[in-house]
């Protein structure tokens, strides 16, 4: 996996969720997001 900044990681995760073909990639990204302690969506 390419080294990404936190912002790039979150944007890539959101794009992967929108795409039906990238479910496996979304899981990989979600694991990395959780490791970094980020929240991919704003809580309201």
Short mmCIF file of C-alpha atoms in Angstrom, two decimals:
data_model
loop_
_atom_site.label_atom_id
_atom_site.label_comp_id
_atom_site.label_asym_id
_atom_site.label_seq_id
_atom_site.Cartn_x
_atom_site.Cartn_y
_atom_site.Cartn_z
CA UNK A 1 0.00 0.00 0.00
CA UNK A 2 1.20 3.46 -0.88
CA UNK A 3 2.03 5.80 2.02
CA UNK A 4 -0.83 8.27 2.40
CA UNK A 5 -1.49 11.27 4.56
CA UNK A 6 -4.44 11.08 6.93
CA UNK A 7 -6.58 13.21 4.61
CA UNK A 8 -5.77 11.06 1.56
CA UNK A 9 -6.53 7.92 3.53
CA UNK A 10 -9.97 9.15 4.58
CA UNK A 11 -10.85 10.36 1.07
CA UNK A 12 -9.74 7.06 -0.47
CA UNK A 13 -11.86 5.16 2.06
CA UNK A 14 -14.95 7.24 1.26
CA UNK A 15 -14.42 6.71 -2.47
CA UNK A 16 -13.98 2.96 -1.99
CA UNK A 17 -17.25 2.77 -0.05
CA UNK A 18 -19.10 4.50 -2.89
CA UNK A 19 -17.67 2.07 -5.43
CA UNK A 20 -19.25 -1.38 -5.44
CA UNK A 21 -16.06 -3.01 -6.78
CA UNK A 22 -13.68 -1.80 -4.05
CA UNK A 23 -15.12 -3.54 -0.98
CA UNK A 24 -11.87 -5.39 -0.25
CA UNK A 25 -9.83 -2.19 -0.62
CA UNK A 26 -12.28 -0.38 1.70
CA UNK A 27 -11.61 -3.01 4.38
CA UNK A 28 -7.84 -2.51 4.09
CA UNK A 29 -8.25 1.26 4.33
CA UNK A 30 -10.63 0.95 7.29
CA UNK A 31 -8.07 -1.15 9.16
CA UNK A 32 -5.41 1.52 8.59
CA UNK A 33 -7.81 4.30 9.65
CA UNK A 34 -8.56 2.48 12.89
CA UNK A 35 -4.83 1.94 13.52
CA UNK A 36 -4.23 5.67 13.19
CA UNK A 37 -7.22 6.50 15.39
CA UNK A 38 -9.03 8.55 12.75
CA UNK A 39 -12.75 8.98 12.20
CA UNK A 40 -13.66 8.83 8.49
CA UNK A 41 -16.98 10.61 8.96
CA UNK A 42 -17.95 13.63 11.00
CA UNK A 43 -20.29 12.94 13.87
CA UNK A 44 -23.16 15.37 14.18
#
